[in-house]
Every structure is written in structure tokens, then in C-alpha cells.
Amino acid sequence: MTMRKHGWALVVSCVVLLTGTVRSQVFVVGQKTATDEISTHFTPTNLSLPATRMGERGQRELVRMLVAEQGFAHCALPMGAGLTLHANGSLETSPAAYKEMIYKKGQAAGVGDRVVVTALTVKGNRIALDLNGGPYVKHRFLRHVQFNDNPVVADQGEEATGSRINLVFDGPVPDLSAPEVKALLAPVIDFGVKTTEQAYANTLPPLVKQAVDVHQVLVGMNHRMVLAAMGEPESKIREKQSGDASGGAYEEWIYGHEPQTIHFIKFVGDRVTVVEIAELGKPLEIHDKDEMGGYNPPAPTREVAMGDQAPGTSASGQAQPPTLRKPGEPVPSGGSGKVQFPTAKQPVAPIPPVPTMGSPTDPHLR
């Protein structure tokens, strides 16, 4: 009997221990899971640099040509001033430290996002470029200065959400032109493209990028890749999948119309599952196998829904009609949606005669 008690106690202890372990794995979100989708791929440049040192005139020219210039991020840019890029080299931070920086400070711009150069400074062996307002709020030092108990600059509660890239050279900053600085920044910012779709396509693997360049949709692409390859569709259709008991929905994007070649792109969630190409005079071409060459895009960020409001919000399964009642106000007795008429006629009081001048009922004439 004693051995049985000890055995049951050991089993209960193991179950409690495993339960606590599983709970900790489910509810704890760490740096690895938060930055798992961030790519650390980096391709350094190979640009010949001039031997002459940059003068004051060259600095003014860089400020004039680069400030307010727009580009697109080639990689995720962390908030703050901690990103350092060596000319014709790599990032100063390691891939692990780069992800840790984004995890702790936040992300100022994602891959393919538009960025604007808001400030440029040349000092020593580096060129500092502030993007999207930079890492600091303007007049951050004057916010601590008061005159007669009044702050010189009012604190509006603003927070800096921009980033800074320090372009570092082995010696003094050479006499570079604005296009040469753009070429050195190409691993992190692309100033050559004009749309976010083009910037996003440049970050994809060669197989997928080639398909986007020739306007081809592959099975396994997400909706952003399809937009980069084909643009916005002419029409969209949403329907429920046949045989799906849970009521799953799919979306079909249609490109082209007769007599042109028509492309039918079927999405389930954020993935292309079927591509049908109907060309005049040829049999229907169907692609339903993965064509991404082993590349797995990030987790889906888009779901296909059959409407703005889930079914079951009303008795008929449709959205509630507009009403003047406040939220939570009960429906009056007799139902809603119908005009309420009185059920019984109320007695109407007789209207007294209106006295006129000269009539016997006028008190002034009595």
C-alpha cells in the first residue's frame, strides 16, 4: 500500500511539472519568435571611392541633393541611431544583435516601406542620415530649459519613431557625389525604384523575383507578391469552399477578359493555391502544386472573410439595420422594424367655437 501511494504521488508530480512547462511555452513570447521572420541577408557594394577629402562645398551639395529624397527600405530598419554601415562592407552589428535591436527598440520601417531622408550630417569619418524624422525629437534639449518657470519649448508628448544610418569610412569622408552615396546605401535603402512593389520584389529570392519581373504568379505566393507581379485585379470573388464543414472561404482574383488571356488566382488565407490560365484557342492551364522552390514566405497576415460582420449577428444571419437606439438600449415591445400604430381610437374632445366680433358670446358686447 505504501509503494502504491508513492507511485501515485510521483505520477501526479510529473503531470503537474509537465503542465507548468507547457503553459510557460504557450504564453511566453520571446525575441526569437518575434524576430523570426526578419531577414538578415546582406549584399555589400563594391564602389571605387575617390582619394580626395570632402570639403565644405561637397557637404552642402550632399545636403541639397539628398535631404527630402525618398527611397524604399531593403531591410527592416530599427528605431534609434544604432545602425552602422561600413562603406563597401557589411553592417557593424551581427545578425543576432541586429534582431535584438529591432526587438528592443521597435521597427521604424519594414521591407519595402517608403522612407524619407530628413537630415544629413557629415562629421569625421561618417555620414549620418536621419530617416523619417530621425531617432530624436526636435529641440529635445530645450525641453528641459525654463524661463520664469515657463518651458522654452512646450512638450507635446511626441515620440521619435525614425531611424539613423551611419555610413562609416576607413578614413575621412571622401569627396562623394549624391549618386555615389545612394549606391553605397543600396544594401539598406533603394533609391532607384519608384513603387513599393518594385522595392519589395527586389528583396525576394531569385526564382520568385524573376517570376514577378515577368508578371507570372506562382502557387505558394502571398497576396503582396501577386500585387507586385500583376497589380490590382479587375474583379474579386469570395465564396465558401465546397465540402468544408467549418465554412472556410476562399478568394479568387481575376485578371483580363475575353478575348484576352484570363488569369484566375485562387487564395486560401494568404496563399495562392490554384492558378488557372484561360487563353483563347488553347486548353485551360491549371497549376495546383507548389512552385516556390522551397521558399516559404512569412506567416499569413491576411484572412478571407465572407463579410464585414460574422454570420449569426441577427436572427436572419444578416447585419442589423441602422437604428437610432443607443448601444444596449432594449427593443420596445411589439418588435422592431415596423411602424407602431395605435390599437384603439382615443376619444377626441370637441373643438369650442371661435368667438367673433359682434356675436352674443363676446363678453365685451354683453
C-alpha positions as semicolon CSV with decimal commas, in nm:
position;residue;x (nm);y (nm);z (nm)
1;M;0,000;0,000;0,000
2;T;0,288;0,238;0,080
3;M;0,454;0,170;-0,258
4;R;0,126;0,245;-0,439
5;K;0,092;0,578;-0,257
6;H;0,447;0,678;-0,352
7;G;0,383;0,572;-0,714
8;W;0,068;0,781;-0,743
9;A;0,245;1,079;-0,585
10;L;0,525;1,051;-0,842
11;V;0,276;1,039;-1,132
12;V;0,085;1,344;-1,001
13;S;0,412;1,537;-0,958
14;C;0,518;1,460;-1,317
15;V;0,178;1,571;-1,454
16;V;0,195;1,899;-1,260
17;L;0,551;1,958;-1,379
18;L;0,463;1,893;-1,744
19;T;0,154;2,115;-1,718
20;G;0,358;2,403;-1,585
21;T;0,617;2,355;-1,860
22;V;0,355;2,354;-2,137
23;R;0,191;2,669;-2,001
24;S;0,521;2,853;-1,992
25;Q;0,591;2,760;-2,355
26;V;0,247;2,874;-2,470
27;F;0,227;3,215;-2,303
28;V;0,591;3,333;-2,322
29;V;0,680;3,520;-2,642
30;G;1,049;3,589;-2,672
31;Q;1,287;3,761;-2,908
32;K;1,333;3,454;-3,127
33;T;0,964;3,422;-3,211
34;A;0,913;3,798;-3,252
35;T;1,203;3,844;-3,499
36;D;1,199;3,506;-3,669
37;E;1,065;3,645;-3,998
38;I;1,321;3,928;-4,023
39;S;1,578;3,856;-4,293
40;T;1,946;3,926;-4,221
41;H;2,061;3,871;-4,580
42;F;2,309;4,140;-4,681
43;T;2,494;4,206;-5,009
44;P;2,784;4,455;-4,977
45;T;2,868;4,704;-5,251
46;N;3,190;4,740;-5,449
47;L;3,226;5,106;-5,543
48;S;3,558;5,277;-5,607
49;L;3,598;5,572;-5,371
50;P;3,782;5,896;-5,455
51;A;4,104;5,973;-5,269
52;T;4,031;6,342;-5,210
53;R;3,870;6,453;-4,886
54;M;3,521;6,608;-4,888
55;G;3,516;6,982;-4,833
56;E;3,250;7,218;-4,710
57;R;3,114;7,270;-5,059
58;G;3,070;6,894;-5,106
59;Q;2,886;6,869;-4,776
60;R;2,642;7,143;-4,877
61;E;2,588;6,968;-5,208
62;L;2,503;6,639;-5,034
63;V;2,254;6,813;-4,806
64;R;2,093;6,989;-5,102
65;M;2,066;6,672;-5,313
66;L;1,977;6,410;-5,052
67;V;1,758;6,579;-4,789
68;A;1,389;6,512;-4,870
69;E;1,492;6,234;-5,109
70;Q;1,264;5,929;-5,095
71;G;1,360;5,564;-5,117
72;F;1,242;5,221;-5,008
73;A;1,385;5,008;-4,730
74;H;1,568;4,697;-4,845
75;C;1,573;4,557;-4,492
76;A;1,394;4,625;-4,165
77;L;1,523;4,947;-4,009
78;P;1,527;4,968;-3,628
79;M;1,426;5,283;-3,444
80;G;1,713;5,477;-3,294
81;A;2,067;5,561;-3,401
82;G;2,232;5,223;-3,365
83;L;2,255;5,112;-3,730
84;T;2,609;5,147;-3,873
85;L;2,701;5,055;-4,230
86;H;3,062;5,033;-4,347
87;A;3,123;5,165;-4,698
88;N;3,167;4,868;-4,934
89;G;3,130;4,646;-4,629
90;S;2,869;4,493;-4,405
91;L;2,665;4,610;-4,111
92;E;2,863;4,663;-3,793
93;T;2,610;4,467;-3,588
94;S;2,586;4,091;-3,612
95;P;2,260;3,926;-3,729
96;A;2,173;3,833;-3,371
97;A;2,243;4,185;-3,241
98;Y;2,051;4,333;-3,535
99;K;1,740;4,131;-3,446
100;E;1,783;4,216;-3,078
101;M;1,796;4,587;-3,167
102;I;1,467;4,565;-3,358
103;Y;1,309;4,360;-3,078
104;K;1,404;4,610;-2,806
105;K;1,369;4,944;-2,986
106;G;1,099;4,868;-3,240
107;Q;1,086;4,884;-3,618
108;A;1,094;5,221;-3,795
109;A;1,036;5,078;-4,145
110;G;0,971;4,732;-4,283
111;V;1,093;4,574;-4,603
112;G;0,959;4,773;-4,898
113;D;0,833;5,066;-4,689
114;R;0,891;5,419;-4,813
115;V;1,148;5,624;-4,619
116;V;1,245;5,991;-4,645
117;V;1,584;6,144;-4,569
118;T;1,502;6,423;-4,322
119;A;1,855;6,526;-4,218
120;L;2,217;6,467;-4,320
121;T;2,537;6,541;-4,130
122;V;2,900;6,485;-4,231
123;K;3,141;6,457;-3,941
124;G;3,478;6,289;-3,913
125;N;3,475;5,956;-4,090
126;R;3,099;5,916;-4,125
127;I;2,784;6,043;-4,291
128;A;2,477;6,032;-4,064
129;L;2,141;6,017;-4,240
130;D;1,817;6,058;-4,044
131;L;1,516;5,878;-4,190
132;N;1,150;5,958;-4,120
133;G;1,232;6,225;-3,864
134;G;1,538;6,062;-3,712
135;P;1,589;5,896;-3,375
136;Y;1,533;6,207;-3,162
137;V;1,250;6,455;-3,118
138;K;1,334;6,809;-3,229
139;H;1,453;7,051;-2,958
140;R;1,494;6,766;-2,711
141;F;1,747;6,968;-2,507
142;L;1,537;7,287;-2,498
143;R;1,252;7,092;-2,342
144;H;1,447;7,094;-2,014
145;V;1,508;7,472;-2,018
146;Q;1,264;7,707;-1,842
147;F;1,236;8,085;-1,835
148;N;1,036;8,233;-1,544
149;D;0,903;7,884;-1,466
150;N;0,781;7,851;-1,826
151;P;0,933;7,597;-2,063
152;V;1,108;7,739;-2,367
153;V;0,964;7,461;-2,585
154;A;0,633;7,304;-2,491
155;D;0,640;6,926;-2,458
156;Q;0,358;6,789;-2,674
157;G;0,424;6,429;-2,576
158;E;0,575;6,343;-2,915
159;E;0,795;6,038;-2,953
160;A;1,061;5,982;-3,216
161;T;0,985;5,690;-3,448
162;G;1,257;5,743;-3,708
163;S;1,593;5,580;-3,769
164;R;1,953;5,686;-3,833
165;I;2,208;5,519;-4,057
166;N;2,576;5,597;-4,004
167;L;2,777;5,540;-4,323
168;V;3,133;5,488;-4,195
169;F;3,457;5,506;-4,397
170;D;3,807;5,383;-4,316
171;G;3,940;5,740;-4,315
172;P;3,794;6,088;-4,365
173;V;3,481;6,108;-4,573
174;P;3,588;6,115;-4,941
175;D;3,454;6,369;-5,187
176;L;3,143;6,173;-5,291
177;S;2,852;6,283;-5,503
178;A;2,488;6,220;-5,416
179;P;2,452;5,925;-5,663
180;E;2,763;5,763;-5,513
181;V;2,620;5,792;-5,160
182;K;2,296;5,636;-5,285
183;A;2,495;5,349;-5,437
184;L;2,674;5,287;-5,106
185;L;2,338;5,282;-4,924
186;A;2,185;5,037;-5,174
187;P;2,210;4,734;-4,936
188;V;1,970;4,903;-4,692
189;I;1,785;5,168;-4,900
190;D;1,689;5,155;-5,267
191;F;1,663;5,500;-5,425
192;G;1,624;5,369;-5,778
193;V;1,273;5,221;-5,775
194;K;0,957;5,430;-5,779
195;T;0,698;5,200;-5,621
196;T;0,683;4,991;-5,307
197;E;0,601;4,681;-5,516
198;Q;0,932;4,712;-5,701
199;A;1,122;4,758;-5,376
200;Y;0,951;4,455;-5,225
201;A;1,026;4,242;-5,533
202;N;1,399;4,320;-5,503
203;T;1,405;4,154;-5,160
204;L;1,267;3,820;-5,283
205;P;1,472;3,511;-5,379
206;P;1,591;3,496;-5,743
207;L;1,326;3,243;-5,851
208;V;1,037;3,446;-5,711
209;K;1,184;3,779;-5,823
210;Q;1,219;3,651;-6,178
211;A;0,854;3,543;-6,178
212;V;0,749;3,886;-6,051
213;D;0,956;4,061;-6,319
214;V;0,784;3,865;-6,599
215;H;0,438;3,910;-6,436
216;Q;0,394;3,542;-6,352
217;V;0,203;3,413;-6,048
218;L;0,336;3,102;-5,875
219;V;0,142;2,867;-5,650
220;G;0,251;2,949;-5,294
221;M;0,283;3,326;-5,335
222;N;0,115;3,561;-5,090
223;H;-0,111;3,849;-5,190
224;R;0,172;4,105;-5,177
225;M;0,378;3,905;-5,428
226;V;0,077;3,878;-5,659
227;L;0,022;4,253;-5,640
228;A;0,388;4,311;-5,727
229;A;0,361;4,077;-6,026
230;M;0,015;4,155;-6,165
231;G;-0,112;4,467;-5,990
232;E;-0,470;4,506;-5,871
233;P;-0,718;4,254;-6,019
234;E;-1,011;4,357;-6,235
235;S;-1,254;4,173;-6,010
236;K;-1,264;3,960;-5,695
237;I;-1,496;3,677;-5,595
238;R;-1,537;3,534;-5,245
239;E;-1,707;3,202;-5,188
240;K;-1,714;2,922;-4,934
241;Q;-1,518;2,610;-5,013
242;S;-1,735;2,317;-5,109
243;G;-1,724;2,030;-4,863
244;D;-1,574;2,241;-4,584
245;A;-1,786;2,184;-4,272
246;S;-1,621;2,473;-4,088
247;G;-1,735;2,720;-4,352
248;G;-1,387;2,816;-4,479
249;A;-1,381;3,077;-4,753
250;Y;-1,155;3,137;-5,049
251;E;-1,099;3,440;-5,269
252;E;-1,043;3,443;-5,643
253;W;-0,871;3,728;-5,824
254;I;-0,948;3,762;-6,194
255;Y;-0,718;3,934;-6,442
256;G;-0,811;4,003;-6,802
257;H;-1,127;3,950;-7,005
258;E;-1,221;3,798;-7,339
259;P;-1,066;3,781;-7,592
260;Q;-0,753;3,839;-7,383
261;T;-0,581;3,577;-7,171
262;I;-0,764;3,544;-6,838
263;H;-0,586;3,451;-6,514
264;F;-0,783;3,309;-6,220
265;I;-0,583;3,330;-5,894
266;K;-0,734;3,140;-5,602
267;F;-0,634;3,235;-5,245
268;V;-0,693;3,033;-4,931
269;G;-0,588;3,257;-4,646
270;D;-0,282;3,444;-4,772
271;R;-0,152;3,175;-5,008
272;V;-0,215;3,110;-5,376
273;T;-0,341;2,752;-5,405
274;V;-0,458;2,734;-5,767
275;V;-0,365;2,933;-6,080
276;E;-0,583;2,886;-6,389
277;I;-0,487;3,042;-6,722
278;A;-0,751;3,055;-6,994
279;E;-0,605;3,152;-7,330
280;L;-0,813;3,177;-7,646
281;G;-0,779;2,868;-7,863
282;K;-0,586;2,667;-7,601
283;P;-0,695;2,422;-7,329
284;L;-0,729;2,551;-6,974
285;E;-0,391;2,554;-6,795
286;I;-0,413;2,463;-6,425
287;H;-0,136;2,492;-6,166
288;D;-0,209;2,347;-5,821
289;K;0,136;2,233;-5,699
290;D;0,383;2,441;-5,500
291;E;0,614;2,635;-5,734
292;M;0,817;2,840;-5,485
293;G;1,128;2,621;-5,498
294;G;1,132;2,561;-5,123
295;Y;1,090;2,929;-5,026
296;N;0,833;2,977;-4,753
297;P;0,702;3,336;-4,722
298;P;0,633;3,483;-4,376
299;A;0,325;3,381;-4,182
300;P;-0,009;3,491;-4,331
301;T;-0,125;3,838;-4,232
302;R;-0,450;3,830;-4,428
303;E;-0,766;3,623;-4,397
304;V;-1,051;3,572;-4,640
305;A;-1,389;3,657;-4,483
306;M;-1,736;3,650;-4,634
307;G;-1,835;3,990;-4,499
308;D;-1,758;4,267;-4,255
309;Q;-1,978;4,103;-3,990
310;A;-1,976;3,738;-3,897
311;P;-2,294;3,535;-3,956
312;G;-2,523;3,492;-3,657
313;T;-2,533;3,856;-3,553
314;S;-2,908;3,857;-3,618
315;A;-3,184;3,603;-3,650
316;S;-3,168;3,612;-4,030
317;G;-2,790;3,587;-4,044
318;Q;-2,759;3,938;-4,186
319;A;-2,623;4,257;-4,040
320;Q;-2,857;4,457;-3,820
321;P;-3,031;4,751;-3,992
322;P;-2,942;5,104;-3,883
323;T;-3,121;5,232;-3,577
324;L;-3,143;5,541;-3,356
325;R;-3,133;5,337;-3,036
326;K;-2,825;5,366;-2,817
327;P;-2,600;5,062;-2,767
328;G;-2,760;4,830;-2,514
329;E;-3,099;5,002;-2,525
330;P;-3,377;4,738;-2,524
331;V;-3,607;4,697;-2,821
332;P;-3,954;4,839;-2,743
333;S;-4,241;4,596;-2,705
334;G;-4,408;4,500;-3,026
335;G;-4,089;4,419;-3,216
336;S;-3,865;4,632;-3,432
337;G;-3,852;4,729;-3,794
338;K;-4,228;4,809;-3,813
339;V;-4,423;5,128;-3,765
340;Q;-4,633;5,109;-3,449
341;F;-4,996;5,214;-3,498
342;P;-5,242;5,274;-3,211
343;T;-5,459;4,970;-3,146
344;A;-5,768;5,165;-3,029
345;K;-5,907;5,503;-3,118
346;Q;-5,882;5,763;-2,844
347;P;-6,188;5,994;-2,781
348;V;-6,137;6,331;-2,943
349;A;-6,250;6,638;-2,746
350;P;-6,489;6,873;-2,930
351;I;-6,340;7,193;-3,061
352;P;-6,510;7,501;-2,899
353;P;-6,645;7,763;-3,138
354;V;-6,426;8,060;-3,203
355;P;-6,596;8,385;-3,089
356;T;-6,627;8,661;-3,345
357;M;-6,682;9,036;-3,308
358;G;-7,046;9,117;-3,257
359;S;-7,157;8,772;-3,159
360;P;-7,370;8,719;-2,841
361;T;-7,090;8,516;-2,686
362;D;-6,847;8,809;-2,689
363;P;-6,822;8,933;-2,326
364;H;-6,746;9,291;-2,440
365;L;-7,084;9,315;-2,608
366;R;-7,289;9,199;-2,314
